[in-house]
Amino acid sequence: MYTYIVEAGLAIRKHEQDLARIESRVVELQMPGRFEKLSILKSLKEIIADAVKQQSKTIVLIGSDKIINAAVSIIAEFDATLGIIPLGEPTTIAKMLGIPYGVEACEVLSSRIVKRVDLGKVSNRYFLFGISIPDSRNLTMECDGRFQISAVAPSEVLISNFGPQSDPLDGQLEVIVSPSTPEGFFSRLRKPDYSHASVFPFKKLTIRTAGESLPIFEDGQAIVKTPTTIEVAPKKLKIIVGKQRKFV
Amino acid sequence: MFKNENSDSKAGDTVIGQSVKVEGHFVGEGNVLVDGQLQGSLKTKHNVSIGSSAKVKADVEAVDVHLAGELNGNVKASGKLTITGSARLTGNLEAATLAVEEGAMISGKCMVGAVQTKSTV
């Protein structure tokens, strides 16, 4: 049985016709289920918990990266499969999973290619795509209790599970330290060359700051502050993916 | 598995760029590309490439090692060790096969031939 959860917000209201098409198409593809729209009266956690209680094996999120990032941590605690229908704002996550926009995503849902992907865990919450620290000043990272990394130039730190240098099936996450591009033509000519990012695979990462705590962001929202520990949760989430996904 | 901006690396590889400093005992499964600073030890089941701008103070153990920068420490390659003209090695080297370019500076003992490898625990 399926439960479809629709993201709240203006972007979705513009897509009422798309929603109606999706509702018809899922019935045609023999994936009928309950449609729930998020509102202030009922939280995402309550809807998902109710769905699982009513034997919904597949939770389908209709919306942007925002609802996906919010739901992943909740769904990871249940034995349910996550499906996605991107609608409204463009989603990076759906592209990585090979899921097309709008009603075409229903075909991917019906083909039901399910992968168990890794999740990252920080401060008792899970993330699917990645988290970031825009300012790496005074930051020290300890990888798997074996070695320490520190930035010698202003950089952004990304903890990645998905991406060109990250495989969500490999049982590890990656720290990507991307130096900030210096301003000015002559600054860029000065050595050393900070144009390339550094990449470190890990299973457990401890982040500390020498001075004040720094916020860590997921999808533009601060979720936790340093010091903190980030770990991989291998094969934690079942997710329906498309053939055009960016991983094997 | 993925295309990425570091053209010599792929998912699972470690890249130590010029903007970071690493201290400690690095043990990896994939390839390691070093262009920055590393202090401690470096051991991997695959290959190591130390770029011309790298400054490494560590013992290095890998299958193939490509050295183009500065290394203070011993290097052990169960496959091929390539030392380019810009390399500066201060330490002993042990490799199954060795190739050295003109201009390379090496100060240490040299053993070339079949390399005995210890099993990794």
PDB file of N, CA, C and O in Angstrom, chain A residues 146-153 155 163-167 177 179 192-194 196-201 246-248, chain B residues 1-6 9-28 35 37:
ATOM      1  N   ARG A 146      42.003   8.198  13.273  1.00  0.00           N
ATOM      2  CA  ARG A 146      43.366   7.902  12.811  1.00  0.00           C
ATOM      3  C   ARG A 146      44.169   9.135  12.395  1.00  0.00           C
ATOM      4  O   ARG A 146      45.366   9.189  12.615  1.00  0.00           O
ATOM      5  N   PHE A 147      43.539  10.084  11.754  1.00  0.00           N
ATOM      6  CA  PHE A 147      44.302  11.247  11.318  1.00  0.00           C
ATOM      7  C   PHE A 147      43.412  12.483  11.367  1.00  0.00           C
ATOM      8  O   PHE A 147      42.185  12.398  11.389  1.00  0.00           O
ATOM      9  N   GLN A 148      44.091  13.648  11.379  1.00  0.00           N
ATOM     10  CA  GLN A 148      43.363  14.917  11.494  1.00  0.00           C
ATOM     11  C   GLN A 148      43.553  15.749  10.235  1.00  0.00           C
ATOM     12  O   GLN A 148      44.635  15.762   9.633  1.00  0.00           O
ATOM     13  N   ILE A 149      42.507  16.465   9.889  1.00  0.00           N
ATOM     14  CA  ILE A 149      42.552  17.323   8.702  1.00  0.00           C
ATOM     15  C   ILE A 149      42.292  18.738   9.159  1.00  0.00           C
ATOM     16  O   ILE A 149      41.365  18.993   9.937  1.00  0.00           O
ATOM     17  N   SER A 150      43.118  19.674   8.661  1.00  0.00           N
ATOM     18  CA  SER A 150      42.806  21.080   8.909  1.00  0.00           C
ATOM     19  C   SER A 150      43.041  21.851   7.615  1.00  0.00           C
ATOM     20  O   SER A 150      43.916  21.511   6.821  1.00  0.00           O
ATOM     21  N   ALA A 151      42.250  22.883   7.413  1.00  0.00           N
ATOM     22  CA  ALA A 151      42.368  23.683   6.197  1.00  0.00           C
ATOM     23  C   ALA A 151      43.410  24.772   6.402  1.00  0.00           C
ATOM     24  O   ALA A 151      43.434  25.409   7.449  1.00  0.00           O
ATOM     25  N   VAL A 152      44.260  24.984   5.426  1.00  0.00           N
ATOM     26  CA  VAL A 152      45.266  26.051   5.517  1.00  0.00           C
ATOM     27  C   VAL A 152      44.835  27.272   4.714  1.00  0.00           C
ATOM     28  O   VAL A 152      45.532  28.275   4.678  1.00  0.00           O
ATOM     29  N   ALA A 153      43.687  27.191   4.069  1.00  0.00           N
ATOM     30  CA  ALA A 153      43.145  28.323   3.313  1.00  0.00           C
ATOM     31  C   ALA A 153      41.642  28.365   3.567  1.00  0.00           C
ATOM     32  O   ALA A 153      41.047  27.338   3.906  1.00  0.00           O
ATOM     33  N   SER A 155      38.006  27.772   3.298  1.00  0.00           N
ATOM     34  CA  SER A 155      37.383  26.691   2.525  1.00  0.00           C
ATOM     35  C   SER A 155      35.976  26.419   3.027  1.00  0.00           C
ATOM     36  O   SER A 155      35.627  26.735   4.164  1.00  0.00           O
ATOM     37  N   GLY A 163      27.143  12.233  -4.853  1.00  0.00           N
ATOM     38  CA  GLY A 163      27.857  13.240  -5.627  1.00  0.00           C
ATOM     39  C   GLY A 163      28.937  12.625  -6.484  1.00  0.00           C
ATOM     40  O   GLY A 163      29.143  11.416  -6.464  1.00  0.00           O
ATOM     41  N   PRO A 164      29.642  13.441  -7.245  1.00  0.00           N
ATOM     42  CA  PRO A 164      30.670  12.925  -8.155  1.00  0.00           C
ATOM     43  C   PRO A 164      31.761  12.127  -7.453  1.00  0.00           C
ATOM     44  O   PRO A 164      32.319  11.211  -8.023  1.00  0.00           O
ATOM     45  N   GLN A 165      32.070  12.497  -6.209  1.00  0.00           N
ATOM     46  CA  GLN A 165      33.121  11.766  -5.504  1.00  0.00           C
ATOM     47  C   GLN A 165      32.566  10.900  -4.385  1.00  0.00           C
ATOM     48  O   GLN A 165      33.317  10.414  -3.542  1.00  0.00           O
ATOM     49  N   SER A 166      31.251  10.702  -4.379  1.00  0.00           N
ATOM     50  CA  SER A 166      30.615   9.935  -3.308  1.00  0.00           C
ATOM     51  C   SER A 166      29.679   8.896  -3.893  1.00  0.00           C
ATOM     52  O   SER A 166      28.916   9.190  -4.801  1.00  0.00           O
ATOM     53  N   ASP A 167      29.710   7.716  -3.340  1.00  0.00           N
ATOM     54  CA  ASP A 167      28.832   6.634  -3.774  1.00  0.00           C
ATOM     55  C   ASP A 167      27.939   6.275  -2.602  1.00  0.00           C
ATOM     56  O   ASP A 167      28.442   5.888  -1.543  1.00  0.00           O
ATOM     57  N   VAL A 177      36.737  19.188   1.047  1.00  0.00           N
ATOM     58  CA  VAL A 177      37.169  20.520   1.474  1.00  0.00           C
ATOM     59  C   VAL A 177      37.441  21.329   0.216  1.00  0.00           C
ATOM     60  O   VAL A 177      38.401  21.057  -0.516  1.00  0.00           O
ATOM     61  N   PRO A 179      38.407  24.842  -1.391  1.00  0.00           N
ATOM     62  CA  PRO A 179      38.914  26.177  -1.067  1.00  0.00           C
ATOM     63  C   PRO A 179      38.056  27.244  -1.731  1.00  0.00           C
ATOM     64  O   PRO A 179      37.565  27.050  -2.844  1.00  0.00           O
ATOM     65  N   PRO A 192      50.354  29.109  -3.478  1.00  0.00           N
ATOM     66  CA  PRO A 192      50.016  27.831  -4.098  1.00  0.00           C
ATOM     67  C   PRO A 192      48.637  27.837  -4.778  1.00  0.00           C
ATOM     68  O   PRO A 192      47.858  28.739  -4.591  1.00  0.00           O
ATOM     69  N   ASP A 193      48.411  26.793  -5.528  1.00  0.00           N
ATOM     70  CA  ASP A 193      47.165  26.672  -6.280  1.00  0.00           C
ATOM     71  C   ASP A 193      46.111  25.993  -5.427  1.00  0.00           C
ATOM     72  O   ASP A 193      46.224  24.835  -5.083  1.00  0.00           O
ATOM     73  N   TYR A 194      45.076  26.756  -5.039  1.00  0.00           N
ATOM     74  CA  TYR A 194      44.026  26.194  -4.199  1.00  0.00           C
ATOM     75  C   TYR A 194      42.782  25.861  -5.020  1.00  0.00           C
ATOM     76  O   TYR A 194      41.674  25.911  -4.516  1.00  0.00           O
ATOM     77  N   HIS A 196      41.878  23.015  -6.418  1.00  0.00           N
ATOM     78  CA  HIS A 196      41.313  21.677  -6.337  1.00  0.00           C
ATOM     79  C   HIS A 196      40.827  21.354  -4.942  1.00  0.00           C
ATOM     80  O   HIS A 196      41.451  21.700  -3.944  1.00  0.00           O
ATOM     81  N   ALA A 197      39.709  20.628  -4.889  1.00  0.00           N
ATOM     82  CA  ALA A 197      39.151  20.215  -3.613  1.00  0.00           C
ATOM     83  C   ALA A 197      39.898  18.995  -3.090  1.00  0.00           C
ATOM     84  O   ALA A 197      40.500  18.239  -3.852  1.00  0.00           O
ATOM     85  N   SER A 198      39.834  18.799  -1.779  1.00  0.00           N
ATOM     86  CA  SER A 198      40.396  17.610  -1.142  1.00  0.00           C
ATOM     87  C   SER A 198      39.251  16.686  -0.768  1.00  0.00           C
ATOM     88  O   SER A 198      38.172  17.146  -0.387  1.00  0.00           O
ATOM     89  N   VAL A 199      39.482  15.396  -0.854  1.00  0.00           N
ATOM     90  CA  VAL A 199      38.424  14.414  -0.602  1.00  0.00           C
ATOM     91  C   VAL A 199      38.939  13.327   0.330  1.00  0.00           C
ATOM     92  O   VAL A 199      40.001  12.745   0.068  1.00  0.00           O
ATOM     93  N   PHE A 200      38.181  13.051   1.394  1.00  0.00           N
ATOM     94  CA  PHE A 200      38.589  12.019   2.350  1.00  0.00           C
ATOM     95  C   PHE A 200      37.408  11.107   2.649  1.00  0.00           C
ATOM     96  O   PHE A 200      36.441  11.541   3.270  1.00  0.00           O
ATOM     97  N   PRO A 201      37.454   9.836   2.245  1.00  0.00           N
ATOM     98  CA  PRO A 201      36.391   8.907   2.641  1.00  0.00           C
ATOM     99  C   PRO A 201      36.513   8.582   4.128  1.00  0.00           C
ATOM    100  O   PRO A 201      37.623   8.521   4.662  1.00  0.00           O
ATOM    101  N   LYS A 246      22.685   8.347 -10.904  1.00  0.00           N
ATOM    102  CA  LYS A 246      24.104   8.694 -11.044  1.00  0.00           C
ATOM    103  C   LYS A 246      25.001   7.741 -10.275  1.00  0.00           C
ATOM    104  O   LYS A 246      26.126   8.091  -9.913  1.00  0.00           O
ATOM    105  N   PHE A 247      24.522   6.544  -9.969  1.00  0.00           N
ATOM    106  CA  PHE A 247      25.370   5.560  -9.324  1.00  0.00           C
ATOM    107  C   PHE A 247      24.923   4.192  -9.799  1.00  0.00           C
ATOM    108  O   PHE A 247      23.858   4.057 -10.399  1.00  0.00           O
ATOM    109  N   VAL A 248      25.720   3.179  -9.506  1.00  0.00           N
ATOM    110  CA  VAL A 248      25.442   1.841 -10.043  1.00  0.00           C
ATOM    111  C   VAL A 248      24.264   1.179  -9.319  1.00  0.00           C
ATOM    112  O   VAL A 248      24.154   1.272  -8.110  1.00  0.00           O
TER     113      VAL A 248
ATOM    114  N   MET B   1      33.387   5.287 -11.376  1.00  0.00           N
ATOM    115  CA  MET B   1      31.941   5.257 -11.187  1.00  0.00           C
ATOM    116  C   MET B   1      31.296   6.621 -11.415  1.00  0.00           C
ATOM    117  O   MET B   1      30.188   6.748 -11.863  1.00  0.00           O
ATOM    118  N   PHE B   2      32.003   7.673 -11.048  1.00  0.00           N
ATOM    119  CA  PHE B   2      31.508   9.021 -11.278  1.00  0.00           C
ATOM    120  C   PHE B   2      32.532   9.818 -12.057  1.00  0.00           C
ATOM    121  O   PHE B   2      33.721   9.585 -11.928  1.00  0.00           O
ATOM    122  N   LYS B   3      32.047  10.851 -12.754  1.00  0.00           N
ATOM    123  CA  LYS B   3      33.000  11.830 -13.285  1.00  0.00           C
ATOM    124  C   LYS B   3      33.166  12.894 -12.220  1.00  0.00           C
ATOM    125  O   LYS B   3      32.246  13.162 -11.454  1.00  0.00           O
ATOM    126  N   ASN B   4      34.346  13.533 -12.096  1.00  0.00           N
ATOM    127  CA  ASN B   4      34.535  14.567 -11.083  1.00  0.00           C
ATOM    128  C   ASN B   4      35.591  15.550 -11.512  1.00  0.00           C
ATOM    129  O   ASN B   4      36.295  15.335 -12.492  1.00  0.00           O
ATOM    130  N   GLU B   5      35.692  16.671 -10.721  1.00  0.00           N
ATOM    131  CA  GLU B   5      36.573  17.748 -11.156  1.00  0.00           C
ATOM    132  C   GLU B   5      38.052  17.391 -11.005  1.00  0.00           C
ATOM    133  O   GLU B   5      38.890  17.930 -11.680  1.00  0.00           O
ATOM    134  N   ASN B   6      38.385  16.486 -10.054  1.00  0.00           N
ATOM    135  CA  ASN B   6      39.759  16.013  -9.953  1.00  0.00           C
ATOM    136  C   ASN B   6      39.895  14.881 -10.945  1.00  0.00           C
ATOM    137  O   ASN B   6      39.534  13.748 -10.670  1.00  0.00           O
ATOM    138  N   SER B   9      40.975  11.322 -10.064  1.00  0.00           N
ATOM    139  CA  SER B   9      40.371  10.601  -8.952  1.00  0.00           C
ATOM    140  C   SER B   9      38.970  10.143  -9.296  1.00  0.00           C
ATOM    141  O   SER B   9      38.308  10.670 -10.173  1.00  0.00           O
ATOM    142  N   LYS B  10      38.505   9.123  -8.563  1.00  0.00           N
ATOM    143  CA  LYS B  10      37.144   8.656  -8.724  1.00  0.00           C
ATOM    144  C   LYS B  10      36.595   8.419  -7.324  1.00  0.00           C
ATOM    145  O   LYS B  10      37.304   8.548  -6.333  1.00  0.00           O
ATOM    146  N   ALA B  11      35.300   8.049  -7.241  1.00  0.00           N
ATOM    147  CA  ALA B  11      34.672   7.816  -5.946  1.00  0.00           C
ATOM    148  C   ALA B  11      35.470   6.756  -5.189  1.00  0.00           C
ATOM    149  O   ALA B  11      35.830   5.715  -5.734  1.00  0.00           O
ATOM    150  N   GLY B  12      35.748   7.015  -3.910  1.00  0.00           N
ATOM    151  CA  GLY B  12      36.520   6.069  -3.110  1.00  0.00           C
ATOM    152  C   GLY B  12      37.982   6.451  -2.986  1.00  0.00           C
ATOM    153  O   GLY B  12      38.691   5.965  -2.109  1.00  0.00           O
ATOM    154  N   ASP B  13      38.477   7.325  -3.864  1.00  0.00           N
ATOM    155  CA  ASP B  13      39.853   7.791  -3.785  1.00  0.00           C
ATOM    156  C   ASP B  13      39.956   8.907  -2.747  1.00  0.00           C
ATOM    157  O   ASP B  13      38.991   9.601  -2.444  1.00  0.00           O
ATOM    158  N   THR B  14      41.167   9.086  -2.239  1.00  0.00           N
ATOM    159  CA  THR B  14      41.455  10.188  -1.317  1.00  0.00           C
ATOM    160  C   THR B  14      42.292  11.218  -2.057  1.00  0.00           C
ATOM    161  O   THR B  14      43.243  10.853  -2.762  1.00  0.00           O
ATOM    162  N   VAL B  15      41.935  12.486  -1.900  1.00  0.00           N
ATOM    163  CA  VAL B  15      42.694  13.573  -2.523  1.00  0.00           C
ATOM    164  C   VAL B  15      43.099  14.538  -1.417  1.00  0.00           C
ATOM    165  O   VAL B  15      42.250  15.087  -0.726  1.00  0.00           O
ATOM    166  N   ILE B  16      44.384  14.720  -1.246  1.00  0.00           N
ATOM    167  CA  ILE B  16      44.876  15.696  -0.264  1.00  0.00           C
ATOM    168  C   ILE B  16      45.360  16.895  -1.064  1.00  0.00           C
ATOM    169  O   ILE B  16      46.461  16.882  -1.626  1.00  0.00           O
ATOM    170  N   GLY B  17      44.509  17.925  -1.140  1.00  0.00           N
ATOM    171  CA  GLY B  17      44.830  19.091  -1.947  1.00  0.00           C
ATOM    172  C   GLY B  17      45.758  20.047  -1.234  1.00  0.00           C
ATOM    173  O   GLY B  17      46.118  19.860  -0.064  1.00  0.00           O
ATOM    174  N   GLN B  18      46.130  21.115  -1.953  1.00  0.00           N
ATOM    175  CA  GLN B  18      47.092  22.069  -1.387  1.00  0.00           C
ATOM    176  C   GLN B  18      46.499  22.891  -0.261  1.00  0.00           C
ATOM    177  O   GLN B  18      47.230  23.519   0.503  1.00  0.00           O
ATOM    178  N   SER B  19      45.179  22.905  -0.153  1.00  0.00           N
ATOM    179  CA  SER B  19      44.564  23.754   0.862  1.00  0.00           C
ATOM    180  C   SER B  19      44.353  23.048   2.194  1.00  0.00           C
ATOM    181  O   SER B  19      43.727  23.604   3.095  1.00  0.00           O
ATOM    182  N   VAL B  20      44.839  21.805   2.338  1.00  0.00           N
ATOM    183  CA  VAL B  20      44.666  21.117   3.612  1.00  0.00           C
ATOM    184  C   VAL B  20      45.988  20.557   4.117  1.00  0.00           C
ATOM    185  O   VAL B  20      46.944  20.363   3.363  1.00  0.00           O
ATOM    186  N   LYS B  21      45.978  20.291   5.430  1.00  0.00           N
ATOM    187  CA  LYS B  21      47.125  19.657   6.079  1.00  0.00           C
ATOM    188  C   LYS B  21      46.592  18.437   6.814  1.00  0.00           C
ATOM    189  O   LYS B  21      45.565  18.521   7.513  1.00  0.00           O
ATOM    190  N   VAL B  22      47.265  17.304   6.640  1.00  0.00           N
ATOM    191  CA  VAL B  22      46.811  16.056   7.262  1.00  0.00           C
ATOM    192  C   VAL B  22      47.890  15.553   8.203  1.00  0.00           C
ATOM    193  O   VAL B  22      49.060  15.475   7.823  1.00  0.00           O
ATOM    194  N   GLU B  23      47.490  15.198   9.419  1.00  0.00           N
ATOM    195  CA  GLU B  23      48.452  14.652  10.386  1.00  0.00           C
ATOM    196  C   GLU B  23      47.887  13.374  10.980  1.00  0.00           C
ATOM    197  O   GLU B  23      46.739  13.354  11.425  1.00  0.00           O
ATOM    198  N   GLY B  24      48.717  12.339  10.996  1.00  0.00           N
ATOM    199  CA  GLY B  24      48.272  11.093  11.601  1.00  0.00           C
ATOM    200  C   GLY B  24      48.598   9.906  10.734  1.00  0.00           C
ATOM    201  O   GLY B  24      49.456   9.975   9.857  1.00  0.00           O
ATOM    202  N   HIS B  25      47.904   8.800  11.018  1.00  0.00           N
ATOM    203  CA  HIS B  25      48.187   7.552  10.319  1.00  0.00           C
ATOM    204  C   HIS B  25      47.055   7.258   9.352  1.00  0.00           C
ATOM    205  O   HIS B  25      45.969   6.879   9.759  1.00  0.00           O
ATOM    206  N   PHE B  26      47.344   7.469   8.085  1.00  0.00           N
ATOM    207  CA  PHE B  26      46.319   7.262   7.065  1.00  0.00           C
ATOM    208  C   PHE B  26      46.415   5.842   6.529  1.00  0.00           C
ATOM    209  O   PHE B  26      47.459   5.429   6.034  1.00  0.00           O
ATOM    210  N   VAL B  27      45.296   5.101   6.660  1.00  0.00           N
ATOM    211  CA  VAL B  27      45.221   3.760   6.084  1.00  0.00           C
ATOM    212  C   VAL B  27      44.010   3.749   5.165  1.00  0.00           C
ATOM    213  O   VAL B  27      42.897   4.012   5.612  1.00  0.00           O
ATOM    214  N   GLY B  28      44.219   3.487   3.887  1.00  0.00           N
ATOM    215  CA  GLY B  28      43.101   3.568   2.952  1.00  0.00           C
ATOM    216  C   GLY B  28      42.946   2.323   2.109  1.00  0.00           C
ATOM    217  O   GLY B  28      43.798   1.441   2.093  1.00  0.00           O
ATOM    218  N   ASP B  35      48.663  16.423  -2.976  1.00  0.00           N
ATOM    219  CA  ASP B  35      49.212  17.674  -3.504  1.00  0.00           C
ATOM    220  C   ASP B  35      49.496  18.646  -2.373  1.00  0.00           C
ATOM    221  O   ASP B  35      50.052  19.704  -2.600  1.00  0.00           O
ATOM    222  N   GLN B  37      49.936  18.886   2.257  1.00  0.00           N
ATOM    223  CA  GLN B  37      50.852  18.517   3.324  1.00  0.00           C
ATOM    224  C   GLN B  37      50.352  17.286   4.079  1.00  0.00           C
ATOM    225  O   GLN B  37      49.189  17.218   4.463  1.00  0.00           O
TER     226      GLN B  37
END
